[in-house]
PDB file of N, CA and C in Angstrom:
ATOM      1  N   MET A   1     191.735  98.373  27.134  1.00 82.00           N
ATOM      2  CA  MET A   1     192.261  97.953  28.403  1.00 82.00           C
ATOM      3  C   MET A   1     191.327  96.861  28.944  1.00 82.00           C
ATOM      4  N   ASN A   2     191.920  95.777  29.385  1.00 89.00           N
ATOM      5  CA  ASN A   2     191.103  94.728  29.976  1.00 89.00           C
ATOM      6  C   ASN A   2     190.990  94.935  31.493  1.00 89.00           C
ATOM      7  N   PHE A   3     190.208  94.101  32.137  1.00 94.00           N
ATOM      8  CA  PHE A   3     189.922  94.271  33.555  1.00 94.00           C
ATOM      9  C   PHE A   3     191.162  94.077  34.426  1.00 94.00           C
ATOM     10  N   ILE A   4     192.041  93.165  34.054  1.00 94.00           N
ATOM     11  CA  ILE A   4     193.257  92.912  34.847  1.00 94.00           C
ATOM     12  C   ILE A   4     194.168  94.141  34.824  1.00 94.00           C
ATOM     13  N   GLU A   5     194.332  94.770  33.656  1.00 91.00           N
ATOM     14  CA  GLU A   5     195.131  95.998  33.574  1.00 91.00           C
ATOM     15  C   GLU A   5     194.498  97.107  34.400  1.00 91.00           C
ATOM     16  N   PHE A   6     193.175  97.219  34.339  1.00 91.00           N
ATOM     17  CA  PHE A   6     192.460  98.218  35.122  1.00 91.00           C
ATOM     18  C   PHE A   6     192.690  98.022  36.615  1.00 91.00           C
ATOM     19  N   ARG A   7     192.645  96.780  37.074  1.00 93.00           N
ATOM     20  CA  ARG A   7     192.873  96.493  38.493  1.00 93.00           C
ATOM     21  C   ARG A   7     194.291  96.842  38.920  1.00 93.00           C
ATOM     22  N   LYS A   8     195.281  96.556  38.069  1.00 92.00           N
ATOM     23  CA  LYS A   8     196.671  96.890  38.388  1.00 92.00           C
ATOM     24  C   LYS A   8     196.840  98.392  38.571  1.00 92.00           C
ATOM     25  N   ILE A   9     196.267  99.173  37.654  1.00 91.00           N
ATOM     26  CA  ILE A   9     196.362 100.627  37.753  1.00 91.00           C
ATOM     27  C   ILE A   9     195.627 101.125  38.985  1.00 91.00           C
ATOM     28  N   SER A  10     194.466 100.564  39.235  1.00 92.00           N
ATOM     29  CA  SER A  10     193.678 100.969  40.393  1.00 92.00           C
ATOM     30  C   SER A  10     194.430 100.707  41.704  1.00 92.00           C
ATOM     31  N   HIS A  11     195.045  99.552  41.821  1.00 93.00           N
ATOM     32  CA  HIS A  11     195.816  99.224  43.029  1.00 93.00           C
ATOM     33  C   HIS A  11     197.058 100.109  43.148  1.00 93.00           C
ATOM     34  N   LEU A  12     197.698 100.403  42.026  1.00 90.00           N
ATOM     35  CA  LEU A  12     198.855 101.288  42.029  1.00 90.00           C
ATOM     36  C   LEU A  12     198.472 102.655  42.601  1.00 90.00           C
ATOM     37  N   CYS A  13     197.361 103.191  42.134  1.00 92.00           N
ATOM     38  CA  CYS A  13     196.916 104.513  42.611  1.00 92.00           C
ATOM     39  C   CYS A  13     196.488 104.463  44.072  1.00 92.00           C
ATOM     40  N   LYS A  14     195.813 103.400  44.451  1.00 92.00           N
ATOM     41  CA  LYS A  14     195.348 103.271  45.836  1.00 92.00           C
ATOM     42  C   LYS A  14     196.523 103.212  46.804  1.00 92.00           C
ATOM     43  N   ASN A  15     197.591 102.538  46.423  1.00 91.00           N
ATOM     44  CA  ASN A  15     198.743 102.378  47.295  1.00 91.00           C
ATOM     45  C   ASN A  15     199.775 103.494  47.138  1.00 91.00           C
ATOM     46  N   HIS A  16     199.501 104.458  46.254  1.00 84.00           N
ATOM     47  CA  HIS A  16     200.432 105.555  45.984  1.00 84.00           C
ATOM     48  C   HIS A  16     200.591 106.477  47.194  1.00 84.00           C
ATOM     49  N   SER A  17     199.541 106.653  47.957  1.00 84.00           N
ATOM     50  CA  SER A  17     199.590 107.491  49.158  1.00 84.00           C
ATOM     51  C   SER A  17     198.538 106.987  50.142  1.00 84.00           C
ATOM     52  N   ASP A  18     198.439 107.633  51.286  1.00 87.00           N
ATOM     53  CA  ASP A  18     197.464 107.209  52.296  1.00 87.00           C
ATOM     54  C   ASP A  18     196.030 107.306  51.788  1.00 87.00           C
ATOM     55  N   TYR A  19     195.761 108.312  50.982  1.00 90.00           N
ATOM     56  CA  TYR A  19     194.414 108.523  50.452  1.00 90.00           C
ATOM     57  C   TYR A  19     194.436 108.509  48.928  1.00 90.00           C
ATOM     58  N   GLY A  20     195.105 107.513  48.363  1.00 92.00           N
ATOM     59  CA  GLY A  20     195.250 107.438  46.919  1.00 92.00           C
ATOM     60  C   GLY A  20     193.946 107.099  46.223  1.00 92.00           C
ATOM     61  N   PHE A  21     193.768 107.650  45.046  1.00 93.00           N
ATOM     62  CA  PHE A  21     192.578 107.375  44.250  1.00 93.00           C
ATOM     63  C   PHE A  21     192.910 107.537  42.770  1.00 93.00           C
ATOM     64  N   MET A  22     192.054 106.955  41.937  1.00 93.00           N
ATOM     65  CA  MET A  22     192.228 107.038  40.494  1.00 93.00           C
ATOM     66  C   MET A  22     191.122 107.899  39.910  1.00 93.00           C
ATOM     67  N   VAL A  23     191.490 108.763  38.972  1.00 93.00           N
ATOM     68  CA  VAL A  23     190.529 109.629  38.280  1.00 93.00           C
ATOM     69  C   VAL A  23     190.406 109.143  36.850  1.00 93.00           C
ATOM     70  N   ILE A  24     189.174 109.013  36.366  1.00 92.00           N
ATOM     71  CA  ILE A  24     188.921 108.664  34.974  1.00 92.00           C
ATOM     72  C   ILE A  24     188.160 109.827  34.355  1.00 92.00           C
ATOM     73  N   ASP A  25     188.823 110.519  33.437  1.00 91.00           N
ATOM     74  CA  ASP A  25     188.223 111.649  32.736  1.00 91.00           C
ATOM     75  C   ASP A  25     187.898 111.185  31.328  1.00 91.00           C
ATOM     76  N   LYS A  26     186.639 111.055  30.991  1.00 91.00           N
ATOM     77  CA  LYS A  26     186.217 110.508  29.709  1.00 91.00           C
ATOM     78  C   LYS A  26     186.378 111.488  28.547  1.00 91.00           C
ATOM     79  N   THR A  27     186.731 112.743  28.824  1.00 92.00           N
ATOM     80  CA  THR A  27     186.859 113.739  27.775  1.00 92.00           C
ATOM     81  C   THR A  27     188.078 113.503  26.883  1.00 92.00           C
ATOM     82  N   PRO A  28     189.309 113.339  27.436  1.00 88.00           N
ATOM     83  CA  PRO A  28     190.481 113.136  26.569  1.00 88.00           C
ATOM     84  C   PRO A  28     190.567 111.708  26.025  1.00 88.00           C
ATOM     85  N   LYS A  29     191.461 111.522  25.059  1.00 83.00           N
ATOM     86  CA  LYS A  29     191.711 110.188  24.507  1.00 83.00           C
ATOM     87  C   LYS A  29     192.496 109.350  25.512  1.00 83.00           C
ATOM     88  N   MET A  30     192.678 108.069  25.192  1.00 78.00           N
ATOM     89  CA  MET A  30     193.258 107.085  26.110  1.00 78.00           C
ATOM     90  C   MET A  30     194.581 107.528  26.727  1.00 78.00           C
ATOM     91  N   ASN A  31     195.557 107.943  25.943  1.00 80.00           N
ATOM     92  CA  ASN A  31     196.878 108.296  26.473  1.00 80.00           C
ATOM     93  C   ASN A  31     197.105 109.800  26.580  1.00 80.00           C
ATOM     94  N   GLU A  32     196.065 110.564  26.602  1.00 84.00           N
ATOM     95  CA  GLU A  32     196.197 112.010  26.702  1.00 84.00           C
ATOM     96  C   GLU A  32     195.564 112.540  27.983  1.00 84.00           C
ATOM     97  N   GLY A  33     195.674 111.787  29.059  1.00 83.00           N
ATOM     98  CA  GLY A  33     195.197 112.264  30.346  1.00 83.00           C
ATOM     99  C   GLY A  33     193.883 111.681  30.812  1.00 83.00           C
ATOM    100  N   ARG A  34     193.449 110.582  30.222  1.00 90.00           N
ATOM    101  CA  ARG A  34     192.187 109.984  30.656  1.00 90.00           C
ATOM    102  C   ARG A  34     192.312 109.377  32.056  1.00 90.00           C
ATOM    103  N   TYR A  35     193.401 108.688  32.323  1.00 91.00           N
ATOM    104  CA  TYR A  35     193.593 108.039  33.623  1.00 91.00           C
ATOM    105  C   TYR A  35     194.650 108.783  34.423  1.00 91.00           C
ATOM    106  N   ARG A  36     194.364 109.000  35.713  1.00 91.00           N
ATOM    107  CA  ARG A  36     195.295 109.712  36.583  1.00 91.00           C
ATOM    108  C   ARG A  36     195.277 109.099  37.972  1.00 91.00           C
ATOM    109  N   CYS A  37     196.429 109.174  38.630  1.00 92.00           N
ATOM    110  CA  CYS A  37     196.512 108.882  40.063  1.00 92.00           C
ATOM    111  C   CYS A  37     196.393 110.230  40.754  1.00 92.00           C
ATOM    112  N   GLY A  38     195.335 110.406  41.507  1.00 90.00           N
ATOM    113  CA  GLY A  38     195.067 111.727  42.059  1.00 90.00           C
ATOM    114  C   GLY A  38     194.665 112.647  40.920  1.00 90.00           C
ATOM    115  N   PHE A  39     194.987 113.923  41.048  1.00 90.00           N
ATOM    116  CA  PHE A  39     194.631 114.863  39.991  1.00 90.00           C
ATOM    117  C   PHE A  39     195.809 115.285  39.122  1.00 90.00           C
ATOM    118  N   HIS A  40     197.046 114.962  39.539  1.00 90.00           N
ATOM    119  CA  HIS A  40     198.200 115.524  38.848  1.00 90.00           C
ATOM    120  C   HIS A  40     199.132 114.504  38.205  1.00 90.00           C
ATOM    121  N   THR A  41     199.015 113.228  38.537  1.00 89.00           N
ATOM    122  CA  THR A  41     199.908 112.203  37.987  1.00 89.00           C
ATOM    123  C   THR A  41     199.186 111.456  36.870  1.00 89.00           C
ATOM    124  N   PHE A  42     199.632 111.657  35.639  1.00 90.00           N
ATOM    125  CA  PHE A  42     199.003 111.021  34.476  1.00 90.00           C
ATOM    126  C   PHE A  42     199.554 109.621  34.284  1.00 90.00           C
ATOM    127  N   ILE A  43     198.704 108.731  33.777  1.00 88.00           N
ATOM    128  CA  ILE A  43     199.081 107.341  33.525  1.00 88.00           C
ATOM    129  C   ILE A  43     199.017 107.106  32.022  1.00 88.00           C
ATOM    130  N   LYS A  44     200.101 106.588  31.445  1.00 85.00           N
ATOM    131  CA  LYS A  44     200.124 106.249  30.019  1.00 85.00           C
ATOM    132  C   LYS A  44     199.875 104.754  29.881  1.00 85.00           C
ATOM    133  N   ILE A  45     198.918 104.395  29.054  1.00 81.00           N
ATOM    134  CA  ILE A  45     198.571 103.003  28.789  1.00 81.00           C
ATOM    135  C   ILE A  45     199.247 102.582  27.496  1.00 81.00           C
ATOM    136  N   LYS A  46     199.879 101.395  27.496  1.00 74.00           N
ATOM    137  CA  LYS A  46     200.533 100.896  26.281  1.00 74.00           C
ATOM    138  C   LYS A  46     199.618  99.972  25.535  1.00 74.00           C
TER     139      LYS A  46
END
């Protein structure tokens, strides 16, 4: 993932709700729950 893709995801999560945030869990692989909006919405990277 490049920086521009990271910024798009970050802004998406920030604007998702009033207190939106992005979670990065380094334990799983890239498309198996590493990136999330909040704690429950998983993001799939292509």
